[in-house]
């Protein structure tokens, strides 16, 4: 048996790491001496996850963050590297290295692994839509490719990924309301290649075939808005997705300091639970700017308290609903890496930054007021 490490030894180890990183000129991440973690505080409620980056501009969450920081979470998801365009950029050419690394890390540390995502209109693999011929031929060829793709990816991780975002963002947005009559995102390459929404049913069928026990999710943003939520419910019912293996709905938590009101979050959780579905909050991050059009950054001190207050009310709601919620995942680990630095007003600004602070850990890995607001609660399950 290994001798137990004393607290002194643990502190020494942390100090050693900090000294090494200073010597190497690296960012110093604050290692907390506290033994409690986010995942421990929420053990009785639901797993708490984080999205892991592996490739974007050389940023690698698994090597950048100290294990103590990652150990705050009990579940991981890939921010990008498990999307079709990343995992199989050309037919038959798979990039398994990064997904394998995250899966191995999760396994080694006793964490859950979510899979994101199999079918999406963005970051998709363009070769999957290259079929030519009649509408029937195109649909048949695309369907074959989808089946092969899902078989390969879901099959590879069938013992590791407990939950898949099978289809992402397939429902029409409010701002597309007048563009076509159906409730679906008709300008998705999937819809175009199939000529209808049956690709959604196929994706769930193929995922279920490849992994009989995985939880299979539909994942989308804007679900706390009444009309998009209604369209999503209509999709689930019309396509009879539960008969195709649907386990639950992922409510993407790309929210801000005031939207959505907690009452709407509650209505949304209840609406999907009423269909007999699990709910997970996926991709949680709180945009500190809301819909501010200005590209000019504001100082963090200006929003710190409001962010903490917002996180407190959101997590109070989640705890109250822990019988319905089976996971809460942040879209990132710490504020030094968040897609919101580049994404505002619905547009990705390549090469431009407006610093945002949507997460619970600061840029140096230290715990923010918002962290305290999430873990310091009184009620039990
Ligand atoms: C984002 C990533 O965070 C970015 O790095 C990437 O450039 C674009 O995609 N909804 C989703 C996620 O389902 O996959 C998206 O992730 C954010 C919106």
XYZ file of C-alpha atoms and ligand atoms in Angstrom:
399
model
C 0.000 0.000 0.000
C 1.196 3.535 -0.802
C 1.969 5.636 2.307
C -0.591 8.455 2.691
C 0.638 11.882 1.679
C 0.516 14.284 4.632
C -0.968 17.768 4.208
C 2.523 19.224 4.601
C 3.755 17.096 1.730
C 0.804 18.144 -0.403
C 1.514 21.819 0.319
C 5.175 21.301 -0.543
C 4.211 19.651 -3.817
C 1.963 22.611 -4.714
C 4.713 25.082 -3.781
C 7.173 23.154 -5.926
C 4.810 23.338 -8.903
C 4.304 27.062 -8.471
C 8.071 27.665 -8.282
C 8.620 25.540 -11.388
C 5.988 27.427 -13.347
C 7.470 30.785 -12.325
C 10.861 29.523 -13.458
C 9.344 28.465 -16.781
C 7.590 31.802 -17.183
C 4.210 30.094 -17.221
C 0.963 31.410 -15.788
C 0.818 30.678 -12.110
C -2.409 29.013 -11.185
C -3.511 29.476 -7.659
C -3.726 26.140 -5.921
C -6.220 26.246 -3.111
C -5.431 24.543 0.183
C -9.156 23.907 0.618
C -10.119 20.277 0.433
C -13.753 20.792 -0.528
C -14.581 21.109 -4.198
C -17.451 22.064 -6.427
C -18.113 18.440 -7.229
C -18.058 17.529 -3.520
C -20.514 20.328 -2.680
C -22.872 19.002 -5.366
C -22.359 15.278 -4.842
C -25.906 14.872 -3.541
C -27.384 16.858 -6.401
C -25.807 16.158 -9.798
C -22.406 15.844 -11.498
C -20.682 19.109 -12.362
C -18.794 19.159 -15.634
C -16.461 21.355 -17.661
C -15.611 21.657 -21.343
C -12.022 20.829 -22.197
C -10.085 22.487 -25.021
C -7.339 20.556 -26.740
C -6.445 22.274 -29.914
C -7.641 25.860 -30.318
C -4.582 28.078 -30.758
C -2.483 25.583 -28.885
C -4.581 25.931 -25.747
C -4.740 22.631 -23.913
C -6.856 22.490 -20.760
C -5.476 19.144 -19.612
C -1.892 20.352 -19.427
C -2.545 24.001 -18.611
C -4.678 23.519 -15.521
C -3.362 21.903 -12.355
C -5.028 18.615 -11.439
C -6.521 20.264 -8.342
C -8.458 22.651 -10.534
C -9.746 19.926 -12.843
C -10.666 17.882 -9.766
C -13.291 20.511 -8.978
C -15.358 18.796 -11.662
C -16.798 15.295 -11.829
C -17.519 15.244 -15.547
C -15.769 16.330 -18.756
C -16.836 17.143 -22.291
C -14.725 18.121 -25.299
C -15.189 21.755 -26.306
C -14.387 21.007 -29.957
C -12.389 17.887 -30.660
C -15.309 15.455 -30.693
C -17.282 17.360 -33.297
C -17.527 15.618 -36.695
C -15.382 18.120 -38.595
C -12.620 17.650 -36.034
C -12.870 13.920 -35.478
C -13.219 12.857 -39.119
C -12.146 15.802 -41.295
C -11.825 13.556 -44.352
C -13.639 10.301 -44.992
C -11.874 7.482 -43.156
C -9.248 9.807 -41.633
C -9.923 9.956 -37.912
C -8.262 12.260 -35.404
C -8.610 10.160 -32.265
C -5.638 11.514 -30.308
C -7.342 14.405 -28.515
C -10.698 12.756 -27.832
C -8.808 9.714 -26.544
C -6.769 11.928 -24.205
C -9.838 13.517 -22.649
C -11.588 10.166 -22.331
C -8.475 8.660 -20.709
C -8.177 11.601 -18.308
C -11.796 11.250 -17.259
C -11.380 7.518 -16.740
C -8.155 7.845 -14.792
C -9.728 10.429 -12.477
C -13.052 8.698 -12.008
C -14.953 11.376 -13.915
C -17.945 11.007 -16.210
C -17.484 11.717 -19.896
C -20.126 13.441 -22.047
C -19.936 13.252 -25.828
C -20.516 16.440 -27.840
C -21.765 16.244 -30.583
C -22.700 13.841 -33.384
C -24.952 15.889 -35.644
C -24.716 19.660 -35.959
C -24.928 22.224 -38.757
C -21.654 23.828 -37.579
C -18.220 22.198 -37.411
C -19.617 19.337 -39.434
C -17.600 17.200 -41.825
C -18.242 18.632 -45.289
C -17.439 15.379 -47.068
C -20.519 13.830 -45.513
C -22.684 16.054 -47.712
C -20.907 15.564 -51.025
C -23.329 13.004 -52.459
C -24.765 13.789 -55.884
C -27.667 12.365 -57.868
C -31.387 12.371 -57.261
C -32.875 13.489 -53.956
C -33.357 9.837 -52.976
C -29.782 8.940 -53.863
C -28.409 11.896 -51.884
C -30.477 11.009 -48.845
C -29.460 7.337 -49.015
C -25.745 8.112 -49.351
C -25.798 10.703 -46.548
C -27.698 8.251 -44.360
C -25.070 5.557 -44.975
C -22.329 7.987 -44.024
C -24.132 9.076 -40.883
C -24.596 5.456 -39.820
C -20.941 4.629 -40.427
C -19.790 7.774 -38.646
C -21.937 7.273 -35.565
C -21.050 3.574 -35.481
C -17.330 4.431 -35.487
C -17.414 7.241 -32.917
C -20.083 6.035 -30.509
C -18.827 2.479 -30.888
C -15.259 3.442 -30.004
C -16.381 5.125 -26.778
C -19.298 2.889 -25.879
C -17.717 1.945 -22.558
C -16.505 5.464 -21.788
C -19.033 8.078 -22.869
C -22.127 7.811 -20.681
C -24.146 10.476 -22.449
C -24.175 11.849 -26.002
C -25.465 15.097 -27.448
C -26.727 13.175 -30.452
C -28.289 16.117 -32.262
C -27.377 19.742 -31.613
C -29.415 22.819 -32.538
C -31.787 21.329 -35.127
C -34.767 23.549 -34.292
C -35.516 26.805 -36.072
C -34.686 30.080 -34.329
C -37.189 32.865 -33.718
C -35.310 35.139 -36.120
C -35.779 32.591 -38.918
C -39.516 32.398 -38.296
C -40.597 33.831 -41.632
C -37.971 32.100 -43.761
C -39.645 28.683 -44.141
C -42.728 27.068 -42.692
C -41.355 24.094 -40.750
C -40.136 24.100 -37.135
C -36.710 22.762 -38.154
C -33.439 24.448 -39.053
C -33.930 23.909 -42.758
C -30.671 25.610 -43.712
C -28.680 22.896 -41.947
C -26.626 20.759 -44.345
C -28.287 17.738 -42.725
C -31.765 18.941 -43.549
C -30.642 19.870 -47.047
C -29.029 16.490 -47.718
C -32.029 14.554 -46.426
C -34.676 16.917 -47.709
C -36.498 16.527 -44.385
C -35.981 16.139 -40.618
C -35.746 12.335 -40.548
C -31.970 12.600 -40.120
C -32.754 13.404 -36.491
C -34.522 10.081 -35.998
C -31.748 8.261 -37.854
C -29.079 9.825 -35.654
C -30.820 8.634 -32.489
C -31.409 5.158 -33.960
C -27.772 4.784 -35.009
C -26.498 6.038 -31.636
C -28.781 3.641 -29.785
C -27.568 0.781 -31.969
C -23.927 1.642 -31.306
C -24.330 2.112 -27.558
C -27.340 0.374 -26.029
C -26.894 1.960 -22.586
C -25.763 5.532 -23.250
C -28.033 8.439 -22.376
C -28.994 10.107 -25.642
C -29.678 13.843 -25.614
C -31.059 16.539 -27.849
C -29.127 19.765 -27.093
C -30.005 23.361 -27.963
C -29.804 27.015 -26.959
C -32.624 29.489 -26.461
C -34.862 26.831 -24.893
C -35.861 29.202 -22.092
C -37.640 31.290 -24.717
C -41.283 30.204 -25.033
C -41.437 29.827 -28.812
C -38.223 27.890 -29.329
C -39.105 25.666 -26.397
C -42.514 25.013 -27.958
C -40.939 24.106 -31.307
C -38.522 21.760 -29.563
C -41.341 20.001 -27.752
C -43.215 19.743 -31.035
C -40.159 18.189 -32.668
C -39.768 15.637 -29.869
C -43.434 14.663 -30.172
C -43.772 14.763 -33.956
C -40.645 12.725 -34.578
C -41.482 10.462 -31.599
C -37.884 10.822 -30.470
C -38.423 8.848 -27.281
C -39.162 5.836 -29.481
C -35.781 6.467 -31.118
C -33.852 6.384 -27.862
C -34.062 9.995 -26.629
C -33.252 10.145 -22.894
C -33.152 13.838 -22.249
C -32.761 17.432 -23.322
C -29.616 19.488 -22.892
C -30.475 23.094 -22.124
C -27.443 25.067 -23.257
C -26.777 27.599 -20.520
C -25.395 30.396 -22.690
C -27.117 32.974 -20.559
C -26.381 36.442 -19.245
C -26.719 38.504 -16.082
C -30.444 39.038 -16.550
C -31.680 36.573 -19.178
C -33.357 34.164 -18.785
C -35.231 34.915 -15.588
C -35.127 32.010 -13.151
C -38.887 31.613 -13.569
C -38.302 30.766 -17.264
C -35.529 28.312 -16.383
C -38.003 26.627 -14.066
C -40.737 26.484 -16.710
C -38.248 24.978 -19.162
C -37.024 22.279 -16.781
C -40.631 21.385 -15.938
C -41.694 21.296 -19.578
C -39.113 18.683 -20.567
C -39.454 16.716 -17.342
C -43.206 16.532 -18.031
C -42.379 14.635 -21.235
C -40.646 12.002 -19.102
C -37.207 13.264 -20.112
C -34.056 13.963 -18.147
C -32.718 17.499 -18.198
C -29.083 18.557 -18.215
C -27.783 22.080 -18.179
C -25.033 21.983 -20.766
C -22.630 24.725 -21.871
C -23.221 26.968 -18.869
C -21.543 30.370 -18.981
C -22.879 33.745 -17.964
C -22.095 36.497 -20.431
C -21.230 39.601 -18.391
C -22.162 41.952 -21.246
C -25.620 40.712 -22.199
C -26.534 42.232 -25.528
C -24.180 45.196 -25.190
C -23.136 46.034 -28.745
C -19.999 47.935 -27.743
C -16.783 46.098 -28.446
C -15.143 47.934 -25.588
C -14.350 45.791 -22.559
C -15.518 46.750 -19.097
C -13.556 46.176 -15.874
C -14.376 42.912 -14.128
C -14.953 44.734 -10.813
C -18.010 46.303 -12.419
C -19.810 42.961 -12.794
C -18.264 40.772 -10.096
C -21.097 41.110 -7.566
C -23.859 40.849 -10.135
C -22.269 37.665 -11.508
C -22.066 36.104 -8.044
C -25.697 37.005 -7.354
C -26.779 35.564 -10.686
C -24.912 32.291 -10.126
C -26.429 32.026 -6.644
C -29.994 32.247 -7.977
C -29.348 29.909 -10.880
C -27.808 27.188 -8.731
C -30.526 27.541 -6.098
C -32.954 26.739 -8.911
C -30.828 23.788 -10.091
C -30.627 22.338 -6.567
C -34.373 22.625 -6.177
C -34.711 20.611 -9.380
C -32.073 17.993 -8.697
C -34.691 15.257 -9.147
C -35.035 16.342 -12.783
C -31.504 17.533 -13.574
C -28.892 14.840 -14.167
C -25.911 17.067 -14.902
C -24.659 20.646 -15.062
C -21.713 21.402 -17.331
C -19.764 24.648 -17.621
C -18.535 25.701 -21.054
C -14.944 25.973 -19.911
C -12.881 25.712 -16.739
C -11.586 29.220 -15.997
C -11.900 32.713 -17.451
C -8.537 32.503 -19.218
C -10.213 30.393 -21.903
C -13.783 31.177 -22.886
C -15.349 31.283 -26.323
C -17.259 34.389 -25.158
C -14.070 36.442 -25.537
C -14.726 36.069 -29.275
C -18.466 35.529 -29.502
C -20.918 38.353 -28.963
C -24.233 39.438 -30.455
C -24.511 36.038 -32.112
C -21.315 36.407 -34.141
C -17.864 34.833 -33.825
C -15.198 37.573 -34.026
C -12.106 35.817 -35.274
C -8.924 37.438 -34.011
C -10.834 40.030 -31.933
C -11.306 39.926 -28.190
C -13.755 41.437 -25.745
C -12.712 40.014 -22.400
C -15.518 38.185 -20.627
C -15.655 36.451 -17.206
C -18.437 33.903 -17.484
C -17.085 31.093 -15.277
C -16.420 30.355 -11.598
C -12.616 30.430 -11.740
C -10.587 33.532 -12.557
C -7.931 33.751 -15.229
C -5.305 32.579 -12.728
C -7.458 29.665 -11.601
C -8.447 31.240 -8.291
C -11.991 30.986 -7.018
C -14.210 33.951 -7.816
C -17.018 35.368 -5.702
C -19.300 33.477 -8.052
C -17.659 30.202 -6.921
C -18.459 31.013 -3.312
C -22.008 31.892 -4.298
C -22.417 28.436 -5.838
C -20.857 26.335 -3.057
C -21.965 28.272 0.037
C -25.549 27.169 0.347
C -27.451 25.890 3.306
C -30.189 23.581 2.190
C -29.685 19.853 1.688
C -31.197 17.736 -1.030
C -18.044 26.597 -29.605
C -16.620 26.494 -29.076
O -16.593 26.906 -27.740
C -15.698 27.349 -29.905
O -14.343 27.148 -29.546
C -15.865 27.030 -31.402
O -15.099 27.923 -32.174
C -17.318 27.136 -31.808
O -18.100 26.292 -30.975
N -23.016 25.726 -28.967
C -22.373 24.506 -28.960
C -20.911 24.450 -28.789
O -23.050 23.465 -28.996
O -20.339 23.359 -29.454
C -20.253 25.737 -29.236
O -18.864 25.673 -28.917
C -20.915 26.923 -28.574
C -22.374 27.011 -28.959
